[in-house]
Amino acid sequence: MTRVLVVEDEPAIAELVAINLRHEGFEVSIAGDAAQATAQVDERLPDLVILDWMLPGQSGLQLSRSWRAQARTKSLPIIMLTARADENDKLAGLDGGADDYLTKPFSVKELLARSRALLRRRAPQALDEAVEVGGLVLDPATHRVTRVVDGAAREAKVGPTEFRLLHFLMTHPERVHSRAQLLDRVWGDHVFIEERTVDVHIKRLREALEPVHCAPLVETVRGAGYRLVATPGR
Ligand code: CA
């Protein structure tokens, strides 16, 4: 499920945003200032942060700059909210590491649309949208993996961890991912598991994809890791 952190000191705005995001199926938590936001992000990395510029104490701009300066949080997708309509401030916000920017008062509809667009760009595995690679279709909404074989849709029975692994690989196809990267992105970055665990789940994933003839889509790249390809053996 997509986790969104809303950092906003005005409870009415924070609630309005949270209610609408939850309605869209997102899991939402709220932080009233930079210290709370930092504590929450330290505990669990969200998929998206909606960050108000004007906060008591450390500003949203300072907070996004500090996140951008740390390896763990440097690519956290951030949408900045602000009452400042001034063009220079907007540029400072984007310089400070925000991926997108909305000026208050903003339309909730627009915030939702921009949230989805940013997630699609930066963290597509966090969305519930169906993905297709090499004829293989994964639908997070129905939790199904299917492929048309001999004119009929066939389903591959994929376990929960293999499903998350496959979802990540399918939303980032053709790229090689190291075992450490896969552990970070699929298992969570605070989880300490041996890298060999990845090999075990890759093996299970290939076995699960065998009945729909898609096991070869999951390629081993020697000395580097794994990748999912649309055309195997190229
Ligand atoms: Ca504020």
PDB file of C-alpha atoms and ligand atoms in Angstrom:
ATOM      1  CA  MET A   1       0.000   0.000   0.000  1.00  0.00           C
ATOM      2  CA  THR A   2       1.226   3.499  -0.808  1.00  0.00           C
ATOM      3  CA  ARG A   3       2.387   5.337   2.301  1.00  0.00           C
ATOM      4  CA  VAL A   4       2.111   9.115   2.317  1.00  0.00           C
ATOM      5  CA  LEU A   5       3.454  11.403   5.022  1.00  0.00           C
ATOM      6  CA  VAL A   6       1.694  14.768   5.323  1.00  0.00           C
ATOM      7  CA  VAL A   7       3.816  17.385   7.090  1.00  0.00           C
ATOM      8  CA  GLU A   8       1.525  20.296   7.936  1.00  0.00           C
ATOM      9  CA  ASP A   9       1.044  22.263  11.161  1.00  0.00           C
ATOM     10  CA  GLU A  10      -2.487  23.446  10.357  1.00  0.00           C
ATOM     11  CA  PRO A  11      -4.716  20.577  11.502  1.00  0.00           C
ATOM     12  CA  ALA A  12      -7.628  21.493   9.220  1.00  0.00           C
ATOM     13  CA  ILE A  13      -5.459  21.339   6.087  1.00  0.00           C
ATOM     14  CA  ALA A  14      -3.616  18.225   7.259  1.00  0.00           C
ATOM     15  CA  GLU A  15      -6.941  16.445   7.883  1.00  0.00           C
ATOM     16  CA  LEU A  16      -8.448  17.535   4.582  1.00  0.00           C
ATOM     17  CA  VAL A  17      -5.438  16.230   2.675  1.00  0.00           C
ATOM     18  CA  ALA A  18      -5.293  13.033   4.739  1.00  0.00           C
ATOM     19  CA  ILE A  19      -8.994  12.228   4.282  1.00  0.00           C
ATOM     20  CA  ASN A  20      -8.764  12.641   0.530  1.00  0.00           C
ATOM     21  CA  LEU A  21      -5.582  10.595   0.218  1.00  0.00           C
ATOM     22  CA  ARG A  22      -7.100   7.809   2.325  1.00  0.00           C
ATOM     23  CA  HIS A  23     -10.164   7.902   0.128  1.00  0.00           C
ATOM     24  CA  GLU A  24      -7.810   7.209  -2.817  1.00  0.00           C
ATOM     25  CA  GLY A  25      -6.530   4.126  -1.011  1.00  0.00           C
ATOM     26  CA  PHE A  26      -3.320   5.609   0.386  1.00  0.00           C
ATOM     27  CA  GLU A  27      -2.069   4.966   3.910  1.00  0.00           C
ATOM     28  CA  VAL A  28      -1.550   8.403   5.473  1.00  0.00           C
ATOM     29  CA  SER A  29       0.244   9.665   8.541  1.00  0.00           C
ATOM     30  CA  ILE A  30       0.489  13.277   9.686  1.00  0.00           C
ATOM     31  CA  ALA A  31       3.399  15.158  11.255  1.00  0.00           C
ATOM     32  CA  GLY A  32       2.859  18.641  12.722  1.00  0.00           C
ATOM     33  CA  ASP A  33       6.473  19.807  12.489  1.00  0.00           C
ATOM     34  CA  ALA A  34       9.913  18.905  11.158  1.00  0.00           C
ATOM     35  CA  ALA A  35      10.933  16.980  14.280  1.00  0.00           C
ATOM     36  CA  GLN A  36       7.871  14.714  14.094  1.00  0.00           C
ATOM     37  CA  ALA A  37       8.381  14.267  10.362  1.00  0.00           C
ATOM     38  CA  THR A  38      12.040  13.315  10.874  1.00  0.00           C
ATOM     39  CA  ALA A  39      11.111  10.798  13.566  1.00  0.00           C
ATOM     40  CA  GLN A  40       8.487   9.193  11.299  1.00  0.00           C
ATOM     41  CA  VAL A  41      10.783   9.016   8.289  1.00  0.00           C
ATOM     42  CA  ASP A  42      13.586   7.553  10.441  1.00  0.00           C
ATOM     43  CA  GLU A  43      11.217   4.800  11.477  1.00  0.00           C
ATOM     44  CA  ARG A  44       9.737   4.039   8.085  1.00  0.00           C
ATOM     45  CA  LEU A  45      10.428   5.536   4.702  1.00  0.00           C
ATOM     46  CA  PRO A  46       7.188   6.790   3.093  1.00  0.00           C
ATOM     47  CA  ASP A  47       6.533   6.538  -0.664  1.00  0.00           C
ATOM     48  CA  LEU A  48       5.612  10.214  -0.886  1.00  0.00           C
ATOM     49  CA  VAL A  49       5.834  13.311   1.324  1.00  0.00           C
ATOM     50  CA  ILE A  50       3.434  16.256   1.110  1.00  0.00           C
ATOM     51  CA  LEU A  51       5.455  18.966   2.805  1.00  0.00           C
ATOM     52  CA  ASP A  52       4.266  22.379   3.963  1.00  0.00           C
ATOM     53  CA  TRP A  53       6.854  25.135   3.594  1.00  0.00           C
ATOM     54  CA  MET A  54       5.788  27.159   6.636  1.00  0.00           C
ATOM     55  CA  LEU A  55       6.221  25.043   9.742  1.00  0.00           C
ATOM     56  CA  PRO A  56       6.945  26.056  13.328  1.00  0.00           C
ATOM     57  CA  GLY A  57      10.698  25.675  13.976  1.00  0.00           C
ATOM     58  CA  GLN A  58      12.559  24.139  11.045  1.00  0.00           C
ATOM     59  CA  SER A  59      10.900  25.064   7.729  1.00  0.00           C
ATOM     60  CA  GLY A  60       9.735  22.607   5.102  1.00  0.00           C
ATOM     61  CA  LEU A  61      12.445  23.910   2.784  1.00  0.00           C
ATOM     62  CA  GLN A  62      15.196  23.187   5.348  1.00  0.00           C
ATOM     63  CA  LEU A  63      13.699  19.790   5.995  1.00  0.00           C
ATOM     64  CA  SER A  64      13.636  18.820   2.311  1.00  0.00           C
ATOM     65  CA  ARG A  65      17.241  20.053   1.950  1.00  0.00           C
ATOM     66  CA  SER A  66      18.352  17.879   4.848  1.00  0.00           C
ATOM     67  CA  TRP A  67      16.539  14.845   3.369  1.00  0.00           C
ATOM     68  CA  ARG A  68      18.199  15.431   0.009  1.00  0.00           C
ATOM     69  CA  ALA A  69      21.602  15.497   1.727  1.00  0.00           C
ATOM     70  CA  GLN A  70      21.222  12.012   3.211  1.00  0.00           C
ATOM     71  CA  ALA A  71      21.675   8.836   1.202  1.00  0.00           C
ATOM     72  CA  ARG A  72      18.632   7.120   2.702  1.00  0.00           C
ATOM     73  CA  THR A  73      16.194   9.954   1.972  1.00  0.00           C
ATOM     74  CA  LYS A  74      17.804  11.589  -1.028  1.00  0.00           C
ATOM     75  CA  SER A  75      15.280  10.332  -3.553  1.00  0.00           C
ATOM     76  CA  LEU A  76      12.169  10.649  -1.385  1.00  0.00           C
ATOM     77  CA  PRO A  77       9.383  12.011  -3.638  1.00  0.00           C
ATOM     78  CA  ILE A  78       8.327  15.396  -2.203  1.00  0.00           C
ATOM     79  CA  ILE A  79       5.492  17.771  -3.080  1.00  0.00           C
ATOM     80  CA  MET A  80       5.889  21.138  -1.393  1.00  0.00           C
ATOM     81  CA  LEU A  81       2.876  23.181  -0.257  1.00  0.00           C
ATOM     82  CA  THR A  82       3.144  26.878   0.350  1.00  0.00           C
ATOM     83  CA  ALA A  83       1.206  30.089   0.705  1.00  0.00           C
ATOM     84  CA  ARG A  84       3.952  31.952  -1.104  1.00  0.00           C
ATOM     85  CA  ALA A  85       3.062  32.578  -4.704  1.00  0.00           C
ATOM     86  CA  ASP A  86       6.303  34.380  -5.410  1.00  0.00           C
ATOM     87  CA  GLU A  87       8.268  32.898  -8.306  1.00  0.00           C
ATOM     88  CA  ASN A  88      11.602  33.136  -6.471  1.00  0.00           C
ATOM     89  CA  ASP A  89      10.244  31.112  -3.581  1.00  0.00           C
ATOM     90  CA  LYS A  90       8.959  28.520  -5.982  1.00  0.00           C
ATOM     91  CA  LEU A  91      12.417  28.199  -7.500  1.00  0.00           C
ATOM     92  CA  ALA A  92      13.961  27.972  -4.024  1.00  0.00           C
ATOM     93  CA  GLY A  93      11.521  25.167  -3.218  1.00  0.00           C
ATOM     94  CA  LEU A  94      12.501  23.214  -6.293  1.00  0.00           C
ATOM     95  CA  ASP A  95      16.185  23.952  -5.605  1.00  0.00           C
ATOM     96  CA  GLY A  96      15.673  22.705  -2.080  1.00  0.00           C
ATOM     97  CA  GLY A  97      14.774  19.339  -3.505  1.00  0.00           C
ATOM     98  CA  ALA A  98      10.989  19.357  -3.881  1.00  0.00           C
ATOM     99  CA  ASP A  99       9.869  17.378  -6.956  1.00  0.00           C
ATOM    100  CA  ASP A 100       6.725  19.410  -7.358  1.00  0.00           C
ATOM    101  CA  TYR A 101       5.118  22.464  -5.902  1.00  0.00           C
ATOM    102  CA  LEU A 102       1.565  23.649  -5.085  1.00  0.00           C
ATOM    103  CA  THR A 103       0.545  27.099  -3.925  1.00  0.00           C
ATOM    104  CA  LYS A 104      -2.125  27.473  -1.232  1.00  0.00           C
ATOM    105  CA  PRO A 105      -5.042  27.609  -1.518  1.00  0.00           C
ATOM    106  CA  PHE A 106      -4.767  24.512  -3.707  1.00  0.00           C
ATOM    107  CA  SER A 107      -7.380  22.176  -5.093  1.00  0.00           C
ATOM    108  CA  VAL A 108      -7.342  18.763  -3.442  1.00  0.00           C
ATOM    109  CA  LYS A 109      -8.092  17.229  -6.823  1.00  0.00           C
ATOM    110  CA  GLU A 110      -4.955  18.769  -8.230  1.00  0.00           C
ATOM    111  CA  LEU A 111      -2.901  17.578  -5.267  1.00  0.00           C
ATOM    112  CA  LEU A 112      -4.165  14.017  -5.820  1.00  0.00           C
ATOM    113  CA  ALA A 113      -3.432  14.186  -9.545  1.00  0.00           C
ATOM    114  CA  ARG A 114       0.087  15.487  -8.908  1.00  0.00           C
ATOM    115  CA  SER A 115       0.668  12.887  -6.201  1.00  0.00           C
ATOM    116  CA  ARG A 116      -0.220  10.116  -8.640  1.00  0.00           C
ATOM    117  CA  ALA A 117       1.886  11.647 -11.407  1.00  0.00           C
ATOM    118  CA  LEU A 118       4.908  11.935  -9.111  1.00  0.00           C
ATOM    119  CA  LEU A 119       4.513   8.380  -7.829  1.00  0.00           C
ATOM    120  CA  ARG A 120       4.156   7.072 -11.377  1.00  0.00           C
ATOM    121  CA  ARG A 121       7.421   8.828 -12.225  1.00  0.00           C
ATOM    122  CA  ARG A 122       9.393   8.034  -9.099  1.00  0.00           C
ATOM    123  CA  ALA A 123       7.837   5.076  -7.301  1.00  0.00           C
ATOM    124  CA  PRO A 124       5.502   3.235  -9.704  1.00  0.00           C
ATOM    125  CA  GLN A 125       5.613   0.125  -7.506  1.00  0.00           C
ATOM    126  CA  ALA A 126       3.749   2.130  -4.845  1.00  0.00           C
ATOM    127  CA  LEU A 127       0.699   2.549  -7.095  1.00  0.00           C
ATOM    128  CA  ASP A 128      -2.124   0.085  -7.629  1.00  0.00           C
ATOM    129  CA  GLU A 129      -1.899   0.288 -11.418  1.00  0.00           C
ATOM    130  CA  ALA A 130      -1.539  -2.853 -13.518  1.00  0.00           C
ATOM    131  CA  VAL A 131       1.826  -3.321 -15.253  1.00  0.00           C
ATOM    132  CA  GLU A 132       2.743  -5.375 -18.319  1.00  0.00           C
ATOM    133  CA  VAL A 133       6.172  -6.590 -19.420  1.00  0.00           C
ATOM    134  CA  GLY A 134       6.767  -9.134 -22.174  1.00  0.00           C
ATOM    135  CA  GLY A 135       3.112 -10.212 -22.146  1.00  0.00           C
ATOM    136  CA  LEU A 136       3.132 -10.817 -18.405  1.00  0.00           C
ATOM    137  CA  VAL A 137       0.512  -8.734 -16.571  1.00  0.00           C
ATOM    138  CA  LEU A 138       0.589  -7.955 -12.850  1.00  0.00           C
ATOM    139  CA  ASP A 139      -2.439  -6.315 -11.277  1.00  0.00           C
ATOM    140  CA  PRO A 140      -1.860  -5.036  -7.713  1.00  0.00           C
ATOM    141  CA  ALA A 141      -5.583  -4.331  -7.262  1.00  0.00           C
ATOM    142  CA  THR A 142      -6.602  -7.968  -7.777  1.00  0.00           C
ATOM    143  CA  HIS A 143      -3.198  -9.385  -6.734  1.00  0.00           C
ATOM    144  CA  ARG A 144      -3.081 -11.431  -9.931  1.00  0.00           C
ATOM    145  CA  VAL A 145      -0.297 -12.313 -12.322  1.00  0.00           C
ATOM    146  CA  THR A 146      -1.530 -13.474 -15.706  1.00  0.00           C
ATOM    147  CA  ARG A 147      -0.424 -14.128 -19.245  1.00  0.00           C
ATOM    148  CA  VAL A 148      -2.266 -15.161 -22.353  1.00  0.00           C
ATOM    149  CA  VAL A 149      -1.051 -18.650 -23.276  1.00  0.00           C
ATOM    150  CA  ASP A 150      -2.517 -20.381 -26.351  1.00  0.00           C
ATOM    151  CA  GLY A 151      -5.291 -17.799 -26.571  1.00  0.00           C
ATOM    152  CA  ALA A 152      -6.427 -18.089 -22.966  1.00  0.00           C
ATOM    153  CA  ALA A 153      -5.458 -15.992 -19.931  1.00  0.00           C
ATOM    154  CA  ARG A 154      -3.562 -18.147 -17.454  1.00  0.00           C
ATOM    155  CA  GLU A 155      -2.754 -17.199 -13.919  1.00  0.00           C
ATOM    156  CA  ALA A 156       0.590 -17.717 -12.200  1.00  0.00           C
ATOM    157  CA  LYS A 157       0.342 -18.476  -8.494  1.00  0.00           C
ATOM    158  CA  VAL A 158       2.836 -16.125  -6.883  1.00  0.00           C
ATOM    159  CA  GLY A 159       3.520 -15.908  -3.128  1.00  0.00           C
ATOM    160  CA  PRO A 160       3.288 -12.542  -1.314  1.00  0.00           C
ATOM    161  CA  THR A 161       7.038 -11.789  -1.200  1.00  0.00           C
ATOM    162  CA  GLU A 162       7.547 -12.944  -4.790  1.00  0.00           C
ATOM    163  CA  PHE A 163       4.588 -10.757  -5.788  1.00  0.00           C
ATOM    164  CA  ARG A 164       6.215  -7.652  -4.283  1.00  0.00           C
ATOM    165  CA  LEU A 165       9.542  -8.598  -5.848  1.00  0.00           C
ATOM    166  CA  LEU A 166       7.931  -9.108  -9.257  1.00  0.00           C
ATOM    167  CA  HIS A 167       5.982  -5.846  -8.927  1.00  0.00           C
ATOM    168  CA  PHE A 168       9.187  -3.936  -8.241  1.00  0.00           C
ATOM    169  CA  LEU A 169      11.058  -5.625 -11.116  1.00  0.00           C
ATOM    170  CA  MET A 170       8.165  -5.036 -13.536  1.00  0.00           C
ATOM    171  CA  THR A 171       7.886  -1.342 -12.648  1.00  0.00           C
ATOM    172  CA  HIS A 172      11.674  -0.965 -13.118  1.00  0.00           C
ATOM    173  CA  PRO A 173      12.279  -3.238 -16.112  1.00  0.00           C
ATOM    174  CA  GLU A 174      15.503  -3.682 -18.119  1.00  0.00           C
ATOM    175  CA  ARG A 175      17.585  -2.267 -15.255  1.00  0.00           C
ATOM    176  CA  VAL A 176      19.946  -4.355 -13.171  1.00  0.00           C
ATOM    177  CA  HIS A 177      19.227  -4.314  -9.447  1.00  0.00           C
ATOM    178  CA  SER A 178      21.779  -5.534  -6.923  1.00  0.00           C
ATOM    179  CA  ARG A 179      20.675  -7.809  -4.103  1.00  0.00           C
ATOM    180  CA  ALA A 180      21.200  -4.948  -1.631  1.00  0.00           C
ATOM    181  CA  GLN A 181      18.991  -2.653  -3.726  1.00  0.00           C
ATOM    182  CA  LEU A 182      16.265  -5.277  -3.951  1.00  0.00           C
ATOM    183  CA  LEU A 183      16.369  -5.796  -0.188  1.00  0.00           C
ATOM    184  CA  ASP A 184      16.031  -2.031   0.341  1.00  0.00           C
ATOM    185  CA  ARG A 185      13.231  -1.541  -2.130  1.00  0.00           C
ATOM    186  CA  VAL A 186      11.217  -4.731  -1.690  1.00  0.00           C
ATOM    187  CA  TRP A 187      11.833  -5.811   1.900  1.00  0.00           C
ATOM    188  CA  GLY A 188      12.289  -2.303   3.379  1.00  0.00           C
ATOM    189  CA  ASP A 189      15.425  -0.378   4.171  1.00  0.00           C
ATOM    190  CA  HIS A 190      15.401  -1.052   7.909  1.00  0.00           C
ATOM    191  CA  VAL A 191      15.206  -4.783   7.495  1.00  0.00           C
ATOM    192  CA  PHE A 192      18.427  -6.692   7.971  1.00  0.00           C
ATOM    193  CA  ILE A 193      18.298  -9.847   5.919  1.00  0.00           C
ATOM    194  CA  GLU A 194      21.083 -11.765   4.240  1.00  0.00           C
ATOM    195  CA  GLU A 195      21.494 -11.108   0.548  1.00  0.00           C
ATOM    196  CA  ARG A 196      21.114 -14.825  -0.132  1.00  0.00           C
ATOM    197  CA  THR A 197      17.426 -14.438   0.804  1.00  0.00           C
ATOM    198  CA  VAL A 198      16.956 -12.558  -2.468  1.00  0.00           C
ATOM    199  CA  ASP A 199      18.289 -15.554  -4.410  1.00  0.00           C
ATOM    200  CA  VAL A 200      15.815 -17.845  -2.649  1.00  0.00           C
ATOM    201  CA  HIS A 201      12.864 -15.646  -3.604  1.00  0.00           C
ATOM    202  CA  ILE A 202      14.115 -15.161  -7.168  1.00  0.00           C
ATOM    203  CA  LYS A 203      14.204 -18.934  -7.495  1.00  0.00           C
ATOM    204  CA  ARG A 204      10.643 -19.219  -6.165  1.00  0.00           C
ATOM    205  CA  LEU A 205       9.531 -16.443  -8.470  1.00  0.00           C
ATOM    206  CA  ARG A 206      10.956 -18.219 -11.520  1.00  0.00           C
ATOM    207  CA  GLU A 207       9.219 -21.428 -10.471  1.00  0.00           C
ATOM    208  CA  ALA A 208       5.927 -19.550 -10.084  1.00  0.00           C
ATOM    209  CA  LEU A 209       6.329 -18.036 -13.560  1.00  0.00           C
ATOM    210  CA  GLU A 210       7.172 -21.358 -15.198  1.00  0.00           C
ATOM    211  CA  PRO A 211       3.529 -22.355 -15.937  1.00  0.00           C
ATOM    212  CA  VAL A 212       2.996 -19.132 -17.936  1.00  0.00           C
ATOM    213  CA  HIS A 213       6.394 -19.510 -19.652  1.00  0.00           C
ATOM    214  CA  CYS A 214       7.747 -16.296 -18.160  1.00  0.00           C
ATOM    215  CA  ALA A 215      10.594 -17.596 -15.975  1.00  0.00           C
ATOM    216  CA  PRO A 216      13.216 -16.472 -18.566  1.00  0.00           C
ATOM    217  CA  LEU A 217      12.061 -12.849 -18.146  1.00  0.00           C
ATOM    218  CA  VAL A 218      13.887 -12.827 -14.802  1.00  0.00           C
ATOM    219  CA  GLU A 219      17.567 -12.673 -15.742  1.00  0.00           C
ATOM    220  CA  THR A 220      20.615 -13.136 -13.556  1.00  0.00           C
ATOM    221  CA  VAL A 221      23.371 -10.659 -14.324  1.00  0.00           C
ATOM    222  CA  ARG A 222      26.580 -12.226 -13.057  1.00  0.00           C
ATOM    223  CA  GLY A 223      28.347 -10.228 -10.400  1.00  0.00           C
ATOM    224  CA  ALA A 224      25.666  -7.538 -10.515  1.00  0.00           C
ATOM    225  CA  GLY A 225      22.213  -8.812  -9.589  1.00  0.00           C
ATOM    226  CA  TYR A 226      18.913  -9.359 -11.354  1.00  0.00           C
ATOM    227  CA  ARG A 227      16.804  -7.701 -13.991  1.00  0.00           C
ATOM    228  CA  LEU A 228      13.449  -8.233 -15.628  1.00  0.00           C
ATOM    229  CA  VAL A 229      13.379  -8.032 -19.412  1.00  0.00           C
ATOM    230  CA  ALA A 230      10.618  -7.955 -22.020  1.00  0.00           C
ATOM    231  CA  THR A 231      12.707 -10.022 -24.457  1.00  0.00           C
ATOM    232  CA  PRO A 232      14.893 -12.641 -22.749  1.00  0.00           C
ATOM    233  CA  GLY A 233      18.355 -13.595 -23.962  1.00  0.00           C
ATOM    234  CA  ARG A 234      18.918 -10.548 -26.118  1.00  0.00           C
TER     235      ARG A 234
HETATM  236 CA    CA B   1       1.922  25.790   7.778  1.00  0.00          CA
END
